[in-house]
């Protein structure tokens, strides 16, 4: 990282861009103040396909990024000239989308002469408790989203120790798959949570994977398969699913995810001494019963619990702008050779989790 300017301090104003998955976002953040945060979601574009289509996502990001930037500047009542630096998600994520954001940020940086800061998307989520609650280092965070699930001890803006991670699917992916299997709308998390409200979590016995093994690694692929089997069994016995069956399946599934995350959080808290608190972030952290259960665990250990507001749990650019400011203060800016990275582990020393693919660790 070559520093391009000596701008430092808490109150620099940063324009952040996010386009690593299916939300195009731009935000202006000054210190811990969010002056604007604009998110254009692509749910409707992917609805017919039952999941995010990378090419459609990339095209939509390229079309929407400049509009989001304009909207973010206008809502914050600032001009590009008032911005001190431009932060952009440079990975990990769907490469077409990440590239769209990085190209846009480079264009803005080159034309204005403002410093460019590449931000790790996961660092954005992991540093959000500092933006929302001013949490001090070091703290423990459970990062739980559509593509990731890991426990991290956050020691500094670019210093993370991974205590455990999923060895296969992420919980958000499992929520989305569950919704698809049960004919509920995407994204699956909110629709499964809603249906589970009227369900009986005890009717079906779903597996709680890896609780018999020491450590904080997690696995969710068996749960998905168990849900599929249970659904097929009901369909073959009854000729279809009643609304109550769907609710009971959702409740049982959600309870299994909650129980696993709760027990592994307990282990992670036990393994982490001297932390200032326990936080949760990422899209799945929007799940109300999960937040409540994690808050209880935190209280058991006597550490403060932080769950950012829902709009800052799911993908947004305010977290990228803030993480950009923290990285900038610690390491300075990038230059125009900044590249888009589909894979970018936060903890470079942790061994790649199983199932992370032949190309190496995703996160
Ligand atoms: O962090 P995020 O916005 O995107 C990334 O994966 O980076 O997370 C999206 C994921 C989706 O899988 C979505 O189904 C899940 O978060 N999600 C939820 C809830 N809201 C969103 N999962 C469970 N309960 C929710 N209320
Ligand atoms: Zn995310």
Coordinates of C-alpha atoms in Angstrom, one line a residue, residues 1-7 12-17 28 69 73 78-88 102-118 324 328 332-338:
X1 CA 0.0 0.0 0.0
X2 CA 1.6 3.3 -1.0
X3 CA 0.3 6.3 0.9
X4 CA -0.8 9.0 -1.5
X5 CA -1.6 11.6 1.1
X6 CA -1.1 12.3 4.7
X7 CA -4.8 12.7 5.5
X12 CA -12.3 12.4 7.3
X13 CA -15.2 12.1 4.9
X14 CA -15.3 9.0 2.8
X15 CA -17.4 8.0 -0.2
X16 CA -17.9 4.2 0.0
X17 CA -18.9 1.8 -2.8
X28 CA -20.9 9.0 2.6
X69 CA -23.0 7.7 -6.0
X73 CA -23.6 12.6 -2.5
X78 CA -21.8 17.2 -0.3
X79 CA -20.0 17.3 -3.6
X80 CA -17.2 15.1 -4.8
X81 CA -14.8 17.9 -3.9
X82 CA -15.8 17.7 -0.2
X83 CA -14.9 14.0 -0.1
X84 CA -11.5 13.1 1.3
X85 CA -11.1 9.6 -0.1
X86 CA -12.9 6.9 -2.0
X87 CA -13.3 3.4 -0.5
X88 CA -14.5 0.5 -2.5
X102 CA -13.3 -1.1 -8.4
X103 CA -13.4 0.4 -11.9
X104 CA -15.9 3.1 -10.9
X105 CA -13.8 4.0 -7.8
X106 CA -10.6 4.2 -9.9
X107 CA -12.4 6.5 -12.3
X108 CA -13.5 8.7 -9.5
X109 CA -10.1 8.7 -7.9
X110 CA -8.2 9.4 -11.1
X111 CA -10.5 12.3 -12.1
X112 CA -10.6 14.0 -8.7
X113 CA -7.1 13.1 -7.4
X114 CA -8.7 11.7 -4.2
X115 CA -7.0 8.7 -2.5
X116 CA -8.4 5.2 -3.4
X117 CA -8.9 2.6 -0.7
X118 CA -9.6 -1.1 -1.4
X324 CA -12.0 2.4 4.4
X328 CA -6.6 4.5 5.5
X332 CA -2.6 4.8 3.8
X333 CA -4.2 4.5 0.4
X334 CA -4.0 2.1 -2.5
X335 CA -2.9 3.2 -6.0
X336 CA -4.5 2.5 -9.4
X337 CA -3.0 -1.0 -9.5
X338 CA -5.7 -2.0 -6.9

